[in-house]
Amino acid sequence: MSERRFRFGYVLASKKVSSFIQHSLIKHAQENGIDLVPIDLDKPLIEQGPFDCIFHKLYGPEWRKQLEEFALQNPTAIIVDPIDAIEKLHNRLTMLDVVNELKIAGDKETIGIPIQIFVGENSESLLDAITSQGLQFPVIAKPLIANGSADSHQMSLVLKPEGLEGLKPPIVLQEFVNHGGVIFKVYVAGEHVKCVKRRSLPDIPEEKLGMLENLISFSQISNLTAQDQNDDSFAELIEKAVMPPSRFVTDVANQLRDALKLHLFNFDMIRDEKVGNRYLVIDINYFPGYAKMPNYETMMTAFFLDIAREKLNNESR
């Protein structure tokens, strides 16, 4: 395989190209026999190439049709990933269903999801919906659609019933679980898994609920800002946070990959502050910001090489 070069075509939004297709990744991939080639959307896909693999983060009927035509004419090529599988992550109510189906070995760590409910535009009472499902304040309000748009990241922390008045359905209301102010972001690229720690919402003691606002809006709650990174108290919080066992993380990642039928995704996981071995998956994202990881080029190139080997296996059948 070392003598052959592989052409990987990609279709990404311009912002994603800037963050992911960095010179360091292009160079590292080239040194390992992988050429990353941008696909021109102004030309029919079938007239471009040849491509051993296409990876993308694009939707819509026209692109779907072009991918299907390409796959028919290039049956040994690898598509990363099928649009039908990707779109299952666009609905926050159902995206986490697969987590409850995982069979994690061992008797220590457990995996699950928070209680969550859907509130539609025709719902008469948000408060009735919450109480009927056993939800207690605080709760996190998330847009139903999770398609990577700015609107899909507009989340709110609702601390009191009065805060519900500022919400606009359709939304998903998710149980807020105290988790030590740290979230574990697990990046998956095929069989390669990397877990990193990030700042999250602080714990909210029950006795302080009455002293806080009714509703607090957040934008991409777990992301760091430059100011956060220079905050000594934050650095100490992250440093002291114990990582989940790597065996457990890998087991969850592998089972999610198989259940979702996706190569490229990450999931956000928290550890219940009350039950230290209870972990909850609170979100899953397709083709996340891999470049935020140190040395992401190494992980992604290793994944590309796995795909190249899969392509060779397809050709030999």
PDB file of C-alpha atoms in Angstrom:
ATOM      1  CA  MET A   1       0.000   0.000   0.000  1.00  0.00           C
ATOM      2  CA  SER A   2       2.982   2.315   0.548  1.00  0.00           C
ATOM      3  CA  GLU A   3       3.546   2.650  -3.228  1.00  0.00           C
ATOM      4  CA  ARG A   4      -0.035   3.587  -4.030  1.00  0.00           C
ATOM      5  CA  ARG A   5      -1.538   6.983  -3.429  1.00  0.00           C
ATOM      6  CA  PHE A   6      -5.170   7.438  -2.418  1.00  0.00           C
ATOM      7  CA  ARG A   7      -7.396  10.356  -3.369  1.00  0.00           C
ATOM      8  CA  PHE A   8      -9.851  11.491  -0.698  1.00  0.00           C
ATOM      9  CA  GLY A   9     -12.368  14.040  -1.958  1.00  0.00           C
ATOM     10  CA  TYR A  10     -14.047  16.318   0.544  1.00  0.00           C
ATOM     11  CA  VAL A  11     -17.054  18.659   0.650  1.00  0.00           C
ATOM     12  CA  LEU A  12     -17.234  20.953   3.681  1.00  0.00           C
ATOM     13  CA  ALA A  13     -18.532  24.419   4.452  1.00  0.00           C
ATOM     14  CA  SER A  14     -15.891  27.132   4.039  1.00  0.00           C
ATOM     15  CA  LYS A  15     -15.612  27.615   7.802  1.00  0.00           C
ATOM     16  CA  LYS A  16     -15.076  23.883   8.251  1.00  0.00           C
ATOM     17  CA  VAL A  17     -12.434  23.837   5.518  1.00  0.00           C
ATOM     18  CA  SER A  18     -10.534  26.604   7.307  1.00  0.00           C
ATOM     19  CA  SER A  19     -10.569  24.811  10.642  1.00  0.00           C
ATOM     20  CA  PHE A  20     -10.145  21.188   9.537  1.00  0.00           C
ATOM     21  CA  ILE A  21      -8.220  21.168   6.236  1.00  0.00           C
ATOM     22  CA  GLN A  22      -5.140  22.804   7.698  1.00  0.00           C
ATOM     23  CA  HIS A  23      -1.747  22.664   6.000  1.00  0.00           C
ATOM     24  CA  SER A  24      -0.455  20.408   8.768  1.00  0.00           C
ATOM     25  CA  LEU A  25      -3.181  17.845   8.032  1.00  0.00           C
ATOM     26  CA  ILE A  26      -2.651  18.015   4.269  1.00  0.00           C
ATOM     27  CA  LYS A  27       1.095  17.510   4.727  1.00  0.00           C
ATOM     28  CA  HIS A  28       0.770  14.673   7.244  1.00  0.00           C
ATOM     29  CA  ALA A  29      -1.750  12.881   5.043  1.00  0.00           C
ATOM     30  CA  GLN A  30       0.417  13.341   1.926  1.00  0.00           C
ATOM     31  CA  GLU A  31       3.417  11.873   3.704  1.00  0.00           C
ATOM     32  CA  ASN A  32       1.316   8.766   4.294  1.00  0.00           C
ATOM     33  CA  GLY A  33       0.034   8.402   0.738  1.00  0.00           C
ATOM     34  CA  ILE A  34      -3.283  10.246   1.163  1.00  0.00           C
ATOM     35  CA  ASP A  35      -4.109  13.222  -1.079  1.00  0.00           C
ATOM     36  CA  LEU A  36      -6.964  15.433   0.156  1.00  0.00           C
ATOM     37  CA  VAL A  37      -8.795  16.891  -2.844  1.00  0.00           C
ATOM     38  CA  PRO A  38     -11.561  19.531  -2.681  1.00  0.00           C
ATOM     39  CA  ILE A  39     -14.695  18.669  -4.650  1.00  0.00           C
ATOM     40  CA  ASP A  40     -16.112  21.412  -6.860  1.00  0.00           C
ATOM     41  CA  LEU A  41     -19.848  21.711  -6.229  1.00  0.00           C
ATOM     42  CA  ASP A  42     -20.249  23.686  -9.455  1.00  0.00           C
ATOM     43  CA  LYS A  43     -19.412  20.546 -11.432  1.00  0.00           C
ATOM     44  CA  PRO A  44     -21.145  17.148 -11.379  1.00  0.00           C
ATOM     45  CA  LEU A  45     -19.459  14.860  -8.880  1.00  0.00           C
ATOM     46  CA  ILE A  46     -19.429  11.990 -11.340  1.00  0.00           C
ATOM     47  CA  GLU A  47     -17.191  14.042 -13.671  1.00  0.00           C
ATOM     48  CA  GLN A  48     -14.568  14.586 -10.980  1.00  0.00           C
ATOM     49  CA  GLY A  49     -12.130  12.216  -9.356  1.00  0.00           C
ATOM     50  CA  PRO A  50     -11.215   9.470  -9.330  1.00  0.00           C
ATOM     51  CA  PHE A  51     -11.833   9.247  -5.581  1.00  0.00           C
ATOM     52  CA  ASP A  52     -11.113   6.340  -3.285  1.00  0.00           C
ATOM     53  CA  CYS A  53     -13.136   7.993  -0.545  1.00  0.00           C
ATOM     54  CA  ILE A  54     -15.457  10.978  -0.171  1.00  0.00           C
ATOM     55  CA  PHE A  55     -15.954  12.586   3.210  1.00  0.00           C
ATOM     56  CA  HIS A  56     -18.446  15.388   3.627  1.00  0.00           C
ATOM     57  CA  LYS A  57     -20.726  17.416   5.832  1.00  0.00           C
ATOM     58  CA  LEU A  58     -23.355  18.438   3.337  1.00  0.00           C
ATOM     59  CA  TYR A  59     -27.050  17.707   3.026  1.00  0.00           C
ATOM     60  CA  GLY A  60     -29.868  18.362   0.621  1.00  0.00           C
ATOM     61  CA  PRO A  61     -31.556  16.368  -2.166  1.00  0.00           C
ATOM     62  CA  GLU A  62     -29.163  17.413  -4.951  1.00  0.00           C
ATOM     63  CA  TRP A  63     -26.041  16.345  -3.046  1.00  0.00           C
ATOM     64  CA  ARG A  64     -27.756  13.134  -1.961  1.00  0.00           C
ATOM     65  CA  LYS A  65     -28.543  12.337  -5.596  1.00  0.00           C
ATOM     66  CA  GLN A  66     -24.953  12.994  -6.655  1.00  0.00           C
ATOM     67  CA  LEU A  67     -23.588  10.751  -3.897  1.00  0.00           C
ATOM     68  CA  GLU A  68     -25.955   7.951  -4.894  1.00  0.00           C
ATOM     69  CA  GLU A  69     -24.889   8.198  -8.542  1.00  0.00           C
ATOM     70  CA  PHE A  70     -21.226   8.214  -7.532  1.00  0.00           C
ATOM     71  CA  ALA A  71     -21.692   5.148  -5.317  1.00  0.00           C
ATOM     72  CA  LEU A  72     -23.414   3.237  -8.132  1.00  0.00           C
ATOM     73  CA  GLN A  73     -20.561   3.904 -10.539  1.00  0.00           C
ATOM     74  CA  ASN A  74     -17.840   3.437  -7.911  1.00  0.00           C
ATOM     75  CA  PRO A  75     -18.984   0.519  -5.759  1.00  0.00           C
ATOM     76  CA  THR A  76     -15.606   0.044  -4.057  1.00  0.00           C
ATOM     77  CA  ALA A  77     -15.297   3.697  -2.965  1.00  0.00           C
ATOM     78  CA  ILE A  78     -16.021   4.627   0.663  1.00  0.00           C
ATOM     79  CA  ILE A  79     -18.589   7.319   1.533  1.00  0.00           C
ATOM     80  CA  VAL A  80     -17.981   8.952   4.929  1.00  0.00           C
ATOM     81  CA  ASP A  81     -20.770   9.078   5.937  1.00  0.00           C
ATOM     82  CA  PRO A  82     -24.216   8.085   4.581  1.00  0.00           C
ATOM     83  CA  ILE A  83     -26.616  11.045   4.690  1.00  0.00           C
ATOM     84  CA  ASP A  84     -29.410   8.947   6.221  1.00  0.00           C
ATOM     85  CA  ALA A  85     -27.172   8.059   9.176  1.00  0.00           C
ATOM     86  CA  ILE A  86     -26.016  11.645   9.622  1.00  0.00           C
ATOM     87  CA  GLU A  87     -29.536  13.044   9.624  1.00  0.00           C
ATOM     88  CA  LYS A  88     -30.520  10.858  12.584  1.00  0.00           C
ATOM     89  CA  LEU A  89     -28.356  13.160  14.699  1.00  0.00           C
ATOM     90  CA  HIS A  90     -30.332  16.230  13.605  1.00  0.00           C
ATOM     91  CA  ASN A  91     -33.173  15.462  16.032  1.00  0.00           C
ATOM     92  CA  ARG A  92     -32.210  16.005  19.654  1.00  0.00           C
ATOM     93  CA  LEU A  93     -35.138  14.001  20.951  1.00  0.00           C
ATOM     94  CA  THR A  94     -34.156  10.788  19.173  1.00  0.00           C
ATOM     95  CA  MET A  95     -30.375  11.156  18.743  1.00  0.00           C
ATOM     96  CA  LEU A  96     -29.699   9.683  22.186  1.00  0.00           C
ATOM     97  CA  ASP A  97     -32.002   6.656  21.835  1.00  0.00           C
ATOM     98  CA  VAL A  98     -29.092   4.420  20.846  1.00  0.00           C
ATOM     99  CA  VAL A  99     -27.334   5.094  24.159  1.00  0.00           C
ATOM    100  CA  ASN A 100     -29.980   3.152  26.072  1.00  0.00           C
ATOM    101  CA  GLU A 101     -29.323   0.155  23.830  1.00  0.00           C
ATOM    102  CA  LEU A 102     -25.602  -0.087  24.602  1.00  0.00           C
ATOM    103  CA  LYS A 103     -24.348  -3.164  26.439  1.00  0.00           C
ATOM    104  CA  ILE A 104     -21.340  -2.050  28.438  1.00  0.00           C
ATOM    105  CA  ALA A 105     -19.359  -4.862  30.048  1.00  0.00           C
ATOM    106  CA  GLY A 106     -18.282  -4.677  33.684  1.00  0.00           C
ATOM    107  CA  ASP A 107     -20.059  -3.840  36.901  1.00  0.00           C
ATOM    108  CA  LYS A 108     -18.555  -0.455  37.779  1.00  0.00           C
ATOM    109  CA  GLU A 109     -19.299   2.302  35.273  1.00  0.00           C
ATOM    110  CA  THR A 110     -22.771   2.693  33.807  1.00  0.00           C
ATOM    111  CA  ILE A 111     -23.905   4.710  30.799  1.00  0.00           C
ATOM    112  CA  GLY A 112     -27.264   6.335  30.184  1.00  0.00           C
ATOM    113  CA  ILE A 113     -28.959   9.595  29.246  1.00  0.00           C
ATOM    114  CA  PRO A 114     -30.700  12.304  31.284  1.00  0.00           C
ATOM    115  CA  ILE A 115     -34.479  12.449  31.461  1.00  0.00           C
ATOM    116  CA  GLN A 116     -35.709  14.521  28.532  1.00  0.00           C
ATOM    117  CA  ILE A 117     -39.032  15.450  26.989  1.00  0.00           C
ATOM    118  CA  PHE A 118     -40.237  17.055  23.783  1.00  0.00           C
ATOM    119  CA  VAL A 119     -42.418  20.138  23.921  1.00  0.00           C
ATOM    120  CA  GLY A 120     -44.160  20.962  20.651  1.00  0.00           C
ATOM    121  CA  GLU A 121     -45.590  24.215  19.397  1.00  0.00           C
ATOM    122  CA  ASN A 122     -49.105  23.156  20.378  1.00  0.00           C
ATOM    123  CA  SER A 123     -48.265  22.163  23.952  1.00  0.00           C
ATOM    124  CA  GLU A 124     -50.580  23.969  26.356  1.00  0.00           C
ATOM    125  CA  SER A 125     -48.319  24.081  29.387  1.00  0.00           C
ATOM    126  CA  LEU A 126     -44.563  23.653  29.611  1.00  0.00           C
ATOM    127  CA  LEU A 127     -44.810  23.275  33.372  1.00  0.00           C
ATOM    128  CA  ASP A 128     -47.393  20.488  33.068  1.00  0.00           C
ATOM    129  CA  ALA A 129     -45.141  18.702  30.568  1.00  0.00           C
ATOM    130  CA  ILE A 130     -42.225  18.858  32.998  1.00  0.00           C
ATOM    131  CA  THR A 131     -44.092  17.707  36.096  1.00  0.00           C
ATOM    132  CA  SER A 132     -45.883  14.881  34.268  1.00  0.00           C
ATOM    133  CA  GLN A 133     -42.551  13.375  33.212  1.00  0.00           C
ATOM    134  CA  GLY A 134     -40.888  13.677  36.608  1.00  0.00           C
ATOM    135  CA  LEU A 135     -38.492  16.433  35.565  1.00  0.00           C
ATOM    136  CA  GLN A 136     -37.323  18.849  38.239  1.00  0.00           C
ATOM    137  CA  PHE A 137     -35.702  22.234  37.957  1.00  0.00           C
ATOM    138  CA  PRO A 138     -33.180  23.182  36.762  1.00  0.00           C
ATOM    139  CA  VAL A 139     -33.553  21.901  33.203  1.00  0.00           C
ATOM    140  CA  ILE A 140     -31.692  22.647  29.988  1.00  0.00           C
ATOM    141  CA  ALA A 141     -33.761  23.819  27.022  1.00  0.00           C
ATOM    142  CA  LYS A 142     -32.385  22.879  23.604  1.00  0.00           C
ATOM    143  CA  PRO A 143     -33.747  23.449  20.085  1.00  0.00           C
ATOM    144  CA  LEU A 144     -35.242  20.269  18.647  1.00  0.00           C
ATOM    145  CA  ILE A 145     -33.158  20.514  15.474  1.00  0.00           C
ATOM    146  CA  ALA A 146     -29.389  20.009  15.800  1.00  0.00           C
ATOM    147  CA  ASN A 147     -28.026  20.700  12.324  1.00  0.00           C
ATOM    148  CA  GLY A 148     -24.956  22.776  13.170  1.00  0.00           C
ATOM    149  CA  SER A 149     -26.650  26.121  12.502  1.00  0.00           C
ATOM    150  CA  ALA A 150     -26.280  29.050  14.883  1.00  0.00           C
ATOM    151  CA  ASP A 151     -29.891  28.634  16.034  1.00  0.00           C
ATOM    152  CA  SER A 152     -29.334  24.985  16.927  1.00  0.00           C
ATOM    153  CA  HIS A 153     -26.730  26.029  19.515  1.00  0.00           C
ATOM    154  CA  GLN A 154     -29.040  28.460  21.340  1.00  0.00           C
ATOM    155  CA  MET A 155     -29.503  26.662  24.639  1.00  0.00           C
ATOM    156  CA  SER A 156     -30.839  27.933  27.935  1.00  0.00           C
ATOM    157  CA  LEU A 157     -30.644  26.890  31.558  1.00  0.00           C
ATOM    158  CA  VAL A 158     -34.090  27.147  33.134  1.00  0.00           C
ATOM    159  CA  LEU A 159     -33.818  27.426  36.897  1.00  0.00           C
ATOM    160  CA  LYS A 160     -37.414  28.173  37.889  1.00  0.00           C
ATOM    161  CA  PRO A 161     -40.910  27.687  36.456  1.00  0.00           C
ATOM    162  CA  GLU A 162     -41.044  31.403  35.598  1.00  0.00           C
ATOM    163  CA  GLY A 163     -38.129  30.868  33.185  1.00  0.00           C
ATOM    164  CA  LEU A 164     -40.315  28.717  30.944  1.00  0.00           C
ATOM    165  CA  GLU A 165     -42.092  31.845  29.714  1.00  0.00           C
ATOM    166  CA  GLY A 166     -38.994  32.842  27.720  1.00  0.00           C
ATOM    167  CA  LEU A 167     -38.865  29.616  25.702  1.00  0.00           C
ATOM    168  CA  LYS A 168     -40.175  29.076  22.185  1.00  0.00           C
ATOM    169  CA  PRO A 169     -41.171  25.501  21.238  1.00  0.00           C
ATOM    170  CA  PRO A 170     -40.471  23.148  19.589  1.00  0.00           C
ATOM    171  CA  ILE A 171     -37.778  22.354  22.131  1.00  0.00           C
ATOM    172  CA  VAL A 172     -36.298  19.492  24.096  1.00  0.00           C
ATOM    173  CA  LEU A 173     -36.141  19.901  27.868  1.00  0.00           C
ATOM    174  CA  GLN A 174     -33.330  17.885  29.396  1.00  0.00           C
ATOM    175  CA  GLU A 175     -32.675  17.109  33.032  1.00  0.00           C
ATOM    176  CA  PHE A 176     -29.726  19.079  34.446  1.00  0.00           C
ATOM    177  CA  VAL A 177     -27.413  16.832  36.448  1.00  0.00           C
ATOM    178  CA  ASN A 178     -24.676  18.266  38.654  1.00  0.00           C
ATOM    179  CA  HIS A 179     -21.418  16.978  37.185  1.00  0.00           C
ATOM    180  CA  GLY A 180     -18.547  18.849  38.783  1.00  0.00           C
ATOM    181  CA  GLY A 181     -18.424  21.577  36.153  1.00  0.00           C
ATOM    182  CA  VAL A 182     -16.541  19.336  33.708  1.00  0.00           C
ATOM    183  CA  ILE A 183     -17.706  17.712  30.496  1.00  0.00           C
ATOM    184  CA  PHE A 184     -15.901  14.906  28.678  1.00  0.00           C
ATOM    185  CA  LYS A 185     -15.875  15.335  24.908  1.00  0.00           C
ATOM    186  CA  VAL A 186     -15.119  12.042  23.194  1.00  0.00           C
ATOM    187  CA  TYR A 187     -13.946  12.329  19.572  1.00  0.00           C
ATOM    188  CA  VAL A 188     -14.373   9.297  17.333  1.00  0.00           C
ATOM    189  CA  ALA A 189     -12.771   8.754  13.925  1.00  0.00           C
ATOM    190  CA  GLY A 190     -13.460   5.175  12.964  1.00  0.00           C
ATOM    191  CA  GLU A 191     -11.690   2.992  15.501  1.00  0.00           C
ATOM    192  CA  HIS A 192      -9.674   5.904  16.881  1.00  0.00           C
ATOM    193  CA  VAL A 193     -10.983   7.487  20.080  1.00  0.00           C
ATOM    194  CA  LYS A 194      -9.790  10.508  22.048  1.00  0.00           C
ATOM    195  CA  CYS A 195     -11.352  11.873  25.239  1.00  0.00           C
ATOM    196  CA  VAL A 196     -10.664  15.439  26.400  1.00  0.00           C
ATOM    197  CA  LYS A 197     -11.911  17.516  29.323  1.00  0.00           C
ATOM    198  CA  ARG A 198     -13.709  20.819  28.914  1.00  0.00           C
ATOM    199  CA  ARG A 199     -15.350  23.332  31.179  1.00  0.00           C
ATOM    200  CA  SER A 200     -19.103  22.951  31.531  1.00  0.00           C
ATOM    201  CA  LEU A 201     -21.885  24.491  33.586  1.00  0.00           C
ATOM    202  CA  PRO A 202     -21.072  24.712  37.294  1.00  0.00           C
ATOM    203  CA  ASP A 203     -22.957  22.607  39.793  1.00  0.00           C
ATOM    204  CA  ILE A 204     -26.093  24.259  41.137  1.00  0.00           C
ATOM    205  CA  PRO A 205     -26.765  23.525  44.816  1.00  0.00           C
ATOM    206  CA  GLU A 206     -30.469  23.271  45.563  1.00  0.00           C
ATOM    207  CA  GLU A 207     -30.246  25.928  48.250  1.00  0.00           C
ATOM    208  CA  LYS A 208     -28.981  28.486  45.692  1.00  0.00           C
ATOM    209  CA  LEU A 209     -31.787  28.035  43.173  1.00  0.00           C
ATOM    210  CA  GLY A 210     -33.881  30.778  44.752  1.00  0.00           C
ATOM    211  CA  MET A 211     -31.020  33.277  44.461  1.00  0.00           C
ATOM    212  CA  LEU A 212     -30.450  32.811  40.721  1.00  0.00           C
ATOM    213  CA  GLU A 213     -32.180  34.168  37.617  1.00  0.00           C
ATOM    214  CA  ASN A 214     -35.153  32.372  36.128  1.00  0.00           C
ATOM    215  CA  LEU A 215     -33.533  31.757  32.746  1.00  0.00           C
ATOM    216  CA  ILE A 216     -29.907  31.925  31.592  1.00  0.00           C
ATOM    217  CA  SER A 217     -29.008  31.694  27.902  1.00  0.00           C
ATOM    218  CA  PHE A 218     -25.846  30.050  26.694  1.00  0.00           C
ATOM    219  CA  SER A 219     -24.150  29.669  23.336  1.00  0.00           C
ATOM    220  CA  GLN A 220     -22.328  26.355  22.928  1.00  0.00           C
ATOM    221  CA  ILE A 221     -22.192  25.853  26.657  1.00  0.00           C
ATOM    222  CA  SER A 222     -19.122  23.605  26.932  1.00  0.00           C
ATOM    223  CA  ASN A 223     -16.785  25.548  24.629  1.00  0.00           C
ATOM    224  CA  LEU A 224     -13.849  27.395  26.099  1.00  0.00           C
ATOM    225  CA  THR A 225     -13.066  31.047  25.597  1.00  0.00           C
ATOM    226  CA  ALA A 226      -9.655  32.632  25.754  1.00  0.00           C
ATOM    227  CA  GLN A 227     -10.599  34.219  29.076  1.00  0.00           C
ATOM    228  CA  ASP A 228     -11.618  30.851  30.493  1.00  0.00           C
ATOM    229  CA  GLN A 229      -8.296  29.309  29.521  1.00  0.00           C
ATOM    230  CA  ASN A 230      -6.408  31.905  31.566  1.00  0.00           C
ATOM    231  CA  ASP A 231      -8.591  31.444  34.611  1.00  0.00           C
ATOM    232  CA  ASP A 232      -6.559  29.732  37.335  1.00  0.00           C
ATOM    233  CA  SER A 233      -9.623  28.373  39.104  1.00  0.00           C
ATOM    234  CA  PHE A 234     -10.847  26.826  35.861  1.00  0.00           C
ATOM    235  CA  ALA A 235      -7.440  25.294  35.146  1.00  0.00           C
ATOM    236  CA  GLU A 236      -7.422  23.762  38.607  1.00  0.00           C
ATOM    237  CA  LEU A 237     -10.936  22.409  38.138  1.00  0.00           C
ATOM    238  CA  ILE A 238      -9.972  20.705  34.891  1.00  0.00           C
ATOM    239  CA  GLU A 239      -6.685  19.405  36.257  1.00  0.00           C
ATOM    240  CA  LYS A 240      -8.347  17.766  39.247  1.00  0.00           C
ATOM    241  CA  ALA A 241     -11.116  16.142  37.220  1.00  0.00           C
ATOM    242  CA  VAL A 242     -10.500  12.410  36.919  1.00  0.00           C
ATOM    243  CA  MET A 243     -10.823  11.064  33.395  1.00  0.00           C
ATOM    244  CA  PRO A 244     -13.237   8.173  32.816  1.00  0.00           C
ATOM    245  CA  PRO A 245     -11.488   4.817  32.418  1.00  0.00           C
ATOM    246  CA  SER A 246     -10.133   4.555  28.874  1.00  0.00           C
ATOM    247  CA  ARG A 247     -11.543   1.034  28.497  1.00  0.00           C
ATOM    248  CA  PHE A 248     -15.008   2.322  29.331  1.00  0.00           C
ATOM    249  CA  VAL A 249     -14.739   5.313  26.968  1.00  0.00           C
ATOM    250  CA  THR A 250     -13.529   3.136  24.102  1.00  0.00           C
ATOM    251  CA  ASP A 251     -16.271   0.575  24.684  1.00  0.00           C
ATOM    252  CA  VAL A 252     -18.972   3.259  24.596  1.00  0.00           C
ATOM    253  CA  ALA A 253     -17.421   4.883  21.505  1.00  0.00           C
ATOM    254  CA  ASN A 254     -17.145   1.609  19.592  1.00  0.00           C
ATOM    255  CA  GLN A 255     -20.706   0.576  20.356  1.00  0.00           C
ATOM    256  CA  LEU A 256     -22.035   4.011  19.427  1.00  0.00           C
ATOM    257  CA  ARG A 257     -20.101   3.908  16.143  1.00  0.00           C
ATOM    258  CA  ASP A 258     -21.648   0.569  15.237  1.00  0.00           C
ATOM    259  CA  ALA A 259     -25.154   1.589  16.320  1.00  0.00           C
ATOM    260  CA  LEU A 260     -25.058   4.952  14.556  1.00  0.00           C
ATOM    261  CA  LYS A 261     -23.308   3.546  11.458  1.00  0.00           C
ATOM    262  CA  LEU A 262     -21.052   6.612  11.427  1.00  0.00           C
ATOM    263  CA  HIS A 263     -17.287   7.045  11.205  1.00  0.00           C
ATOM    264  CA  LEU A 264     -16.925  10.674  12.299  1.00  0.00           C
ATOM    265  CA  PHE A 265     -18.660  12.026  15.398  1.00  0.00           C
ATOM    266  CA  ASN A 266     -18.178  13.028  18.988  1.00  0.00           C
ATOM    267  CA  PHE A 267     -20.329  12.727  22.065  1.00  0.00           C
ATOM    268  CA  ASP A 268     -20.537  14.852  25.187  1.00  0.00           C
ATOM    269  CA  MET A 269     -20.526  12.875  28.404  1.00  0.00           C
ATOM    270  CA  ILE A 270     -20.843  13.951  32.031  1.00  0.00           C
ATOM    271  CA  ARG A 271     -20.279  12.142  35.312  1.00  0.00           C
ATOM    272  CA  ASP A 272     -23.084  12.318  37.874  1.00  0.00           C
ATOM    273  CA  GLU A 273     -21.746  14.141  40.922  1.00  0.00           C
ATOM    274  CA  LYS A 274     -24.004  12.102  43.210  1.00  0.00           C
ATOM    275  CA  VAL A 275     -23.201   8.693  41.720  1.00  0.00           C
ATOM    276  CA  GLY A 276     -19.543   8.794  40.698  1.00  0.00           C
ATOM    277  CA  ASN A 277     -19.627   5.787  38.362  1.00  0.00           C
ATOM    278  CA  ARG A 278     -22.772   6.918  36.512  1.00  0.00           C
ATOM    279  CA  TYR A 279     -22.064   8.592  33.184  1.00  0.00           C
ATOM    280  CA  LEU A 280     -24.615  10.313  30.965  1.00  0.00           C
ATOM    281  CA  VAL A 281     -24.379  11.114  27.251  1.00  0.00           C
ATOM    282  CA  ILE A 282     -26.029  14.498  26.727  1.00  0.00           C
ATOM    283  CA  ASP A 283     -25.273  15.227  23.057  1.00  0.00           C
ATOM    284  CA  ILE A 284     -23.882  13.641  19.867  1.00  0.00           C
ATOM    285  CA  ASN A 285     -22.474  15.669  16.973  1.00  0.00           C
ATOM    286  CA  TYR A 286     -21.489  14.674  13.452  1.00  0.00           C
ATOM    287  CA  PHE A 287     -18.036  15.663  12.127  1.00  0.00           C
ATOM    288  CA  PRO A 288     -17.091  17.810  15.135  1.00  0.00           C
ATOM    289  CA  GLY A 289     -14.161  20.207  15.537  1.00  0.00           C
ATOM    290  CA  TYR A 290     -11.336  17.678  15.478  1.00  0.00           C
ATOM    291  CA  ALA A 291      -8.758  20.439  15.077  1.00  0.00           C
ATOM    292  CA  LYS A 292      -9.457  21.480  18.679  1.00  0.00           C
ATOM    293  CA  MET A 293      -7.590  18.347  19.774  1.00  0.00           C
ATOM    294  CA  PRO A 294      -3.801  18.459  20.116  1.00  0.00           C
ATOM    295  CA  ASN A 295      -2.109  16.612  17.240  1.00  0.00           C
ATOM    296  CA  TYR A 296      -5.408  15.958  15.517  1.00  0.00           C
ATOM    297  CA  GLU A 297      -3.482  15.353  12.282  1.00  0.00           C
ATOM    298  CA  THR A 298      -2.090  12.080  13.621  1.00  0.00           C
ATOM    299  CA  MET A 299      -5.483  10.702  14.594  1.00  0.00           C
ATOM    300  CA  MET A 300      -7.152  11.738  11.339  1.00  0.00           C
ATOM    301  CA  THR A 301      -4.359  10.388   9.131  1.00  0.00           C
ATOM    302  CA  ALA A 302      -4.526   7.057  10.965  1.00  0.00           C
ATOM    303  CA  PHE A 303      -8.251   7.010  10.231  1.00  0.00           C
ATOM    304  CA  PHE A 304      -7.630   7.858   6.554  1.00  0.00           C
ATOM    305  CA  LEU A 305      -5.198   4.937   6.320  1.00  0.00           C
ATOM    306  CA  ASP A 306      -7.830   2.598   7.780  1.00  0.00           C
ATOM    307  CA  ILE A 307     -10.234   3.759   5.066  1.00  0.00           C
ATOM    308  CA  ALA A 308      -7.544   3.219   2.417  1.00  0.00           C
ATOM    309  CA  ARG A 309      -7.102  -0.365   3.610  1.00  0.00           C
ATOM    310  CA  GLU A 310     -10.877  -0.845   3.499  1.00  0.00           C
ATOM    311  CA  LYS A 311     -10.853   0.433  -0.088  1.00  0.00           C
ATOM    312  CA  LEU A 312      -8.163  -2.108  -1.031  1.00  0.00           C
ATOM    313  CA  ASN A 313     -10.186  -4.877   0.566  1.00  0.00           C
ATOM    314  CA  ASN A 314     -13.230  -3.828  -1.460  1.00  0.00           C
ATOM    315  CA  GLU A 315     -11.196  -3.965  -4.659  1.00  0.00           C
ATOM    316  CA  SER A 316      -9.923  -7.466  -3.949  1.00  0.00           C
ATOM    317  CA  ARG A 317     -13.367  -8.976  -3.464  1.00  0.00           C
TER     318      ARG A 317
END
